[in-house]
């Protein structure tokens, strides 16, 4: 959106078009006002990362071939309320599928970044930064590590315009996560649409609307709670403890892990992850 893009992007029409049409966000030099030229490492580095992530995905998908997407065992969704979401098996399964999601996102964007740098000769920005294993706060997870391509679009298209119209940081953040949830609902509806007729009819499993929206609204609430928590006496005391980064990461991931299946389960049910494993070097059983 014009007026909320990085200032250097709006200095020329060419910059604005490059920034908004590139598959991966380009990096601009603040002094020259031009896109940064790609070096050899800018092309080869993401390509190596793509190959490495593809191999790692192959290992995890090989496990999926044996156990399905619940390698730690299934949990009965019974009992009082939703206490089952805190079952260790459920949490472990959620982490497993969420990590596969991160690897798929990182692999695809690394491959795209290498291709864009090669074809355009421009340096691209890193889209993901190991959010599942290195995030130290909820805002760090969503704002600096997970899918920076979508983050930048939502920040410029929703968050900044609302802030410019004097809406509070809390309302702007909630609206941003609402928009993200609606976008993901739309994408899922398109991918899971049944089509054709007769012998050519392609049928998906029943799609449950609203789960992705609920997932992102929940995380929006976590962000608002973090805003309220920062600066309190408890926050200062915890900061003084200088907790190790892995402990902070466990706390951050644990805040949303119980309901992570709200995001991943529909992709599992509709075989979206199965489609993404094509091309991964896997170990599979061959029946003669």
Short mmCIF file of C-alpha atoms in Angstrom, two decimals:
data_model
loop_
_atom_site.label_atom_id
_atom_site.label_comp_id
_atom_site.label_asym_id
_atom_site.label_seq_id
_atom_site.Cartn_x
_atom_site.Cartn_y
_atom_site.Cartn_z
CA UNK A 1 0.00 0.00 0.00
CA UNK A 2 1.35 3.40 -0.98
CA UNK A 3 2.31 5.49 1.99
CA UNK A 4 3.06 2.53 4.26
CA UNK A 5 5.80 0.81 2.28
CA UNK A 6 9.46 1.30 3.32
CA UNK A 7 10.40 4.92 2.43
CA UNK A 8 13.10 3.92 -0.09
CA UNK A 9 10.55 1.85 -2.00
CA UNK A 10 8.41 4.92 -2.72
CA UNK A 11 11.22 7.13 -4.02
CA UNK A 12 10.71 5.95 -7.61
CA UNK A 13 7.95 4.24 -9.57
CA UNK A 14 10.40 1.53 -10.63
CA UNK A 15 11.26 0.71 -7.00
CA UNK A 16 7.58 0.60 -6.08
CA UNK A 17 6.78 -1.81 -8.91
CA UNK A 18 9.77 -4.06 -8.18
CA UNK A 19 8.94 -4.19 -4.48
CA UNK A 20 5.28 -5.07 -4.97
CA UNK A 21 5.61 -7.51 -7.88
CA UNK A 22 8.57 -9.60 -6.79
CA UNK A 23 7.70 -13.07 -5.48
CA UNK A 24 10.25 -12.53 -2.70
CA UNK A 25 10.83 -9.13 -1.08
CA UNK A 26 13.86 -7.33 -2.51
CA UNK A 27 16.47 -5.53 -0.40
CA UNK A 28 17.03 -1.83 -1.11
CA UNK A 29 20.03 0.37 -0.34
CA UNK A 30 18.93 3.31 1.80
CA UNK A 31 21.72 5.60 0.51
CA UNK A 32 21.48 4.98 -3.23
CA UNK A 33 17.74 4.32 -3.19
CA UNK A 34 18.22 1.34 -5.52
CA UNK A 35 17.77 -2.44 -5.14
CA UNK A 36 20.91 -4.14 -3.81
CA UNK A 37 22.70 -6.19 -6.48
CA UNK A 38 22.87 -9.92 -5.83
CA UNK A 39 26.26 -11.52 -5.27
CA UNK A 40 27.30 -15.10 -5.97
CA UNK A 41 26.51 -16.00 -2.35
CA UNK A 42 23.05 -14.42 -2.62
CA UNK A 43 22.23 -16.93 -5.36
CA UNK A 44 24.10 -20.01 -4.13
CA UNK A 45 23.38 -19.59 -0.39
CA UNK A 46 19.57 -19.92 -0.64
CA UNK A 47 20.01 -22.74 -3.19
CA UNK A 48 22.13 -24.71 -0.69
CA UNK A 49 19.58 -23.97 2.02
CA UNK A 50 16.81 -25.24 -0.27
CA UNK A 51 18.61 -28.55 -0.85
CA UNK A 52 19.38 -28.99 2.86
CA UNK A 53 15.77 -28.31 3.88
CA UNK A 54 14.49 -30.64 1.16
CA UNK A 55 16.61 -33.46 2.59
CA UNK A 56 15.40 -32.73 6.13
CA UNK A 57 11.82 -32.73 4.91
CA UNK A 58 12.53 -36.08 3.26
CA UNK A 59 13.50 -37.53 6.64
CA UNK A 60 10.35 -36.22 8.33
CA UNK A 61 8.09 -37.30 5.48
CA UNK A 62 9.69 -40.76 5.64
CA UNK A 63 8.49 -40.90 9.26
CA UNK A 64 5.05 -39.75 8.11
CA UNK A 65 4.93 -42.67 5.64
CA UNK A 66 5.15 -45.03 8.63
CA UNK A 67 3.25 -43.23 11.39
CA UNK A 68 1.06 -40.68 9.66
CA UNK A 69 1.01 -37.14 11.05
CA UNK A 70 0.70 -38.37 14.65
CA UNK A 71 4.04 -40.13 15.25
CA UNK A 72 3.65 -39.92 19.04
CA UNK A 73 0.25 -41.64 19.06
CA UNK A 74 -3.30 -40.35 18.92
CA UNK A 75 -5.18 -38.79 21.80
CA UNK A 76 -8.88 -39.32 22.46
CA UNK A 77 -10.68 -36.00 22.18
CA UNK A 78 -12.92 -36.73 25.12
CA UNK A 79 -13.23 -35.75 28.74
CA UNK A 80 -14.17 -32.48 30.34
CA UNK A 81 -13.75 -29.42 28.15
CA UNK A 82 -10.57 -29.28 26.10
CA UNK A 83 -8.13 -30.70 28.63
CA UNK A 84 -6.96 -33.19 25.98
CA UNK A 85 -5.13 -30.37 24.14
CA UNK A 86 -2.56 -30.37 26.94
CA UNK A 87 -1.80 -34.09 26.60
CA UNK A 88 1.96 -34.60 25.94
CA UNK A 89 1.25 -36.77 22.88
CA UNK A 90 -1.00 -34.09 21.39
CA UNK A 91 1.57 -31.35 22.05
CA UNK A 92 4.37 -33.44 20.52
CA UNK A 93 2.29 -34.22 17.41
CA UNK A 94 1.38 -30.54 17.02
CA UNK A 95 5.04 -29.55 17.22
CA UNK A 96 5.98 -32.21 14.66
CA UNK A 97 3.46 -30.99 12.07
CA UNK A 98 4.15 -27.32 12.83
CA UNK A 99 7.85 -27.93 12.25
CA UNK A 100 7.07 -29.60 8.92
CA UNK A 101 5.07 -26.45 8.08
CA UNK A 102 8.06 -24.26 8.91
CA UNK A 103 10.43 -26.38 6.82
CA UNK A 104 8.08 -26.32 3.82
CA UNK A 105 7.81 -22.54 4.08
CA UNK A 106 11.56 -22.11 4.48
CA UNK A 107 12.40 -24.50 1.62
CA UNK A 108 9.96 -22.97 -0.85
CA UNK A 109 10.99 -19.39 -0.12
CA UNK A 110 14.72 -20.26 -0.21
CA UNK A 111 14.26 -21.81 -3.64
CA UNK A 112 12.28 -18.79 -4.81
CA UNK A 113 14.86 -16.37 -3.38
CA UNK A 114 17.71 -18.09 -5.23
CA UNK A 115 15.72 -18.03 -8.47
CA UNK A 116 14.75 -14.35 -8.14
CA UNK A 117 18.34 -13.32 -7.36
CA UNK A 118 19.59 -15.31 -10.35
CA UNK A 119 17.05 -13.97 -12.84
CA UNK A 120 16.79 -10.34 -11.65
CA UNK A 121 20.30 -9.94 -10.24
CA UNK A 122 18.77 -8.43 -7.08
CA UNK A 123 19.36 -9.42 -3.45
CA UNK A 124 16.31 -10.71 -1.57
CA UNK A 125 15.37 -10.63 2.10
CA UNK A 126 15.21 -13.79 4.19
CA UNK A 127 11.59 -14.85 4.67
CA UNK A 128 11.91 -17.20 7.65
CA UNK A 129 14.32 -17.35 10.57
CA UNK A 130 13.77 -20.59 12.50
CA UNK A 131 10.77 -19.35 14.47
CA UNK A 132 9.94 -22.73 16.00
CA UNK A 133 13.36 -23.16 17.63
CA UNK A 134 14.67 -19.65 18.31
CA UNK A 135 11.79 -17.23 19.05
CA UNK A 136 12.16 -15.37 22.35
CA UNK A 137 8.74 -13.69 22.43
CA UNK A 138 5.39 -13.89 20.64
CA UNK A 139 6.13 -10.67 18.75
CA UNK A 140 9.58 -12.03 17.84
CA UNK A 141 7.91 -15.15 16.41
CA UNK A 142 5.39 -13.31 14.22
CA UNK A 143 7.24 -10.03 13.66
CA UNK A 144 10.79 -11.13 12.92
CA UNK A 145 10.92 -14.87 12.23
CA UNK A 146 7.76 -16.40 10.73
CA UNK A 147 6.91 -15.64 7.08
CA UNK A 148 8.24 -12.10 6.79
CA UNK A 149 6.78 -11.86 3.29
CA UNK A 150 3.19 -12.00 4.58
CA UNK A 151 4.17 -10.06 7.69
CA UNK A 152 5.40 -7.16 5.56
CA UNK A 153 2.25 -7.15 3.43
CA UNK A 154 -0.06 -7.18 6.46
CA UNK A 155 2.01 -4.57 8.29
CA UNK A 156 1.86 -2.21 5.32
CA UNK A 157 -1.70 -3.04 4.37
CA UNK A 158 -3.43 -3.24 7.75
CA UNK A 159 -1.32 -2.34 10.80
CA UNK A 160 0.33 0.88 9.60
CA UNK A 161 -2.81 2.38 7.99
CA UNK A 162 -4.76 1.84 11.22
CA UNK A 163 -1.97 3.37 13.29
CA UNK A 164 -1.90 6.38 10.94
CA UNK A 165 -5.61 6.85 11.69
CA UNK A 166 -4.86 6.90 15.43
CA UNK A 167 -6.07 3.41 16.28
CA UNK A 168 -4.28 1.89 19.27
CA UNK A 169 -1.47 -0.62 18.86
CA UNK A 170 -3.71 -3.31 20.38
CA UNK A 171 -6.62 -2.74 17.98
CA UNK A 172 -4.26 -2.50 15.00
CA UNK A 173 -2.55 -5.77 15.92
CA UNK A 174 -5.88 -7.56 16.44
CA UNK A 175 -7.17 -6.31 13.08
CA UNK A 176 -3.94 -7.49 11.41
CA UNK A 177 -4.36 -11.00 12.77
CA UNK A 178 -8.03 -10.93 11.80
CA UNK A 179 -7.02 -10.07 8.23
CA UNK A 180 -4.42 -12.84 8.26
CA UNK A 181 -7.04 -15.34 9.43
CA UNK A 182 -9.46 -14.31 6.68
CA UNK A 183 -6.73 -14.60 4.04
CA UNK A 184 -5.82 -18.09 5.23
CA UNK A 185 -9.50 -19.09 5.25
CA UNK A 186 -9.80 -17.93 1.64
CA UNK A 187 -6.65 -19.78 0.54
CA UNK A 188 -7.80 -22.98 2.25
CA UNK A 189 -11.27 -22.72 0.70
CA UNK A 190 -9.74 -22.38 -2.77
CA UNK A 191 -7.33 -25.30 -2.27
CA UNK A 192 -10.06 -27.54 -0.85
CA UNK A 193 -12.73 -26.73 -3.42
CA UNK A 194 -14.32 -29.78 -5.05
CA UNK A 195 -14.76 -29.43 -8.80
CA UNK A 196 -15.64 -31.21 -12.05
CA UNK A 197 -18.43 -33.68 -12.80
CA UNK A 198 -18.88 -37.31 -13.70
CA UNK A 199 -15.66 -39.27 -14.01
CA UNK A 200 -13.65 -36.03 -13.75
CA UNK A 201 -15.18 -35.04 -10.39
CA UNK A 202 -12.54 -34.26 -7.80
CA UNK A 203 -13.80 -34.35 -4.23
CA UNK A 204 -12.11 -33.02 -1.11
CA UNK A 205 -12.97 -33.91 2.46
CA UNK A 206 -15.52 -31.60 4.10
CA UNK A 207 -13.88 -28.27 4.87
CA UNK A 208 -14.47 -26.76 8.31
CA UNK A 209 -14.59 -22.98 8.05
CA UNK A 210 -13.37 -20.76 10.85
CA UNK A 211 -10.55 -22.81 12.38
CA UNK A 212 -7.79 -20.79 10.73
CA UNK A 213 -9.54 -17.57 11.68
CA UNK A 214 -9.80 -18.77 15.29
CA UNK A 215 -6.11 -19.71 15.30
CA UNK A 216 -4.95 -16.28 14.17
CA UNK A 217 -7.33 -14.41 16.46
CA UNK A 218 -5.97 -16.45 19.37
CA UNK A 219 -2.43 -15.40 18.44
CA UNK A 220 -3.60 -11.82 18.07
CA UNK A 221 -4.82 -12.00 21.66
CA UNK A 222 -1.40 -13.34 22.71
CA UNK A 223 0.24 -10.30 21.08
CA UNK A 224 -2.12 -7.91 22.91
CA UNK A 225 -1.41 -9.69 26.20
CA UNK A 226 2.31 -9.33 25.52
CA UNK A 227 1.86 -5.59 24.97
CA UNK A 228 0.10 -5.36 28.33
CA UNK A 229 2.72 -7.52 30.08
CA UNK A 230 5.78 -5.56 28.94
CA UNK A 231 6.77 -2.97 31.51
CA UNK A 232 4.97 -4.60 34.43
CA UNK A 233 6.74 -5.52 37.66
CA UNK A 234 6.52 -9.22 36.81
CA UNK A 235 8.08 -8.58 33.39
CA UNK A 236 10.97 -6.70 34.98
CA UNK A 237 11.58 -9.46 37.52
CA UNK A 238 11.54 -12.16 34.81
CA UNK A 239 13.91 -10.06 32.67
CA UNK A 240 16.31 -9.87 35.62
CA UNK A 241 16.48 -13.67 35.69
CA UNK A 242 18.14 -13.66 32.24
CA UNK A 243 16.45 -16.91 31.27
CA UNK A 244 18.29 -18.95 28.59
CA UNK A 245 16.92 -18.50 25.06
CA UNK A 246 15.74 -22.16 24.80
CA UNK A 247 13.58 -21.65 27.90
CA UNK A 248 12.03 -18.51 26.41
CA UNK A 249 11.42 -20.37 23.15
CA UNK A 250 9.63 -23.18 25.00
CA UNK A 251 7.43 -20.62 26.74
CA UNK A 252 6.60 -18.85 23.47
CA UNK A 253 5.85 -22.03 21.47
CA UNK A 254 3.98 -23.53 24.42
CA UNK A 255 1.58 -20.58 24.51
CA UNK A 256 0.05 -21.63 21.17
CA UNK A 257 1.09 -25.28 20.79
CA UNK A 258 -2.10 -26.75 22.36
CA UNK A 259 -4.25 -25.25 19.59
CA UNK A 260 -1.71 -25.45 16.72
CA UNK A 261 -3.90 -28.16 15.16
CA UNK A 262 -6.44 -25.44 14.40
CA UNK A 263 -4.01 -24.39 11.69
CA UNK A 264 -2.43 -27.69 10.60
CA UNK A 265 -5.28 -30.21 10.88
CA UNK A 266 -7.16 -28.97 7.81
CA UNK A 267 -3.97 -29.21 5.74
CA UNK A 268 -3.50 -32.79 6.95
CA UNK A 269 -7.13 -33.77 6.27
CA UNK A 270 -7.06 -32.33 2.75
CA UNK A 271 -3.65 -33.87 1.95
CA UNK A 272 -1.99 -30.48 1.38
CA UNK A 273 1.17 -31.66 3.16
CA UNK A 274 1.16 -34.84 1.07
CA UNK A 275 1.21 -32.71 -2.06
CA UNK A 276 4.18 -30.74 -0.72
CA UNK A 277 6.29 -33.86 -0.19
CA UNK A 278 6.60 -34.48 -3.93
CA UNK A 279 10.27 -34.18 -4.85
CA UNK A 280 11.58 -34.82 -1.33
CA UNK A 281 14.15 -37.66 -1.09
CA UNK A 282 12.19 -40.18 1.00
CA UNK A 283 12.50 -43.72 2.25
CA UNK A 284 9.31 -45.62 1.41
CA UNK A 285 8.14 -49.22 1.47
CA UNK A 286 7.81 -50.87 -1.94
CA UNK A 287 5.25 -53.63 -2.24
CA UNK A 288 6.10 -56.23 -4.87
#
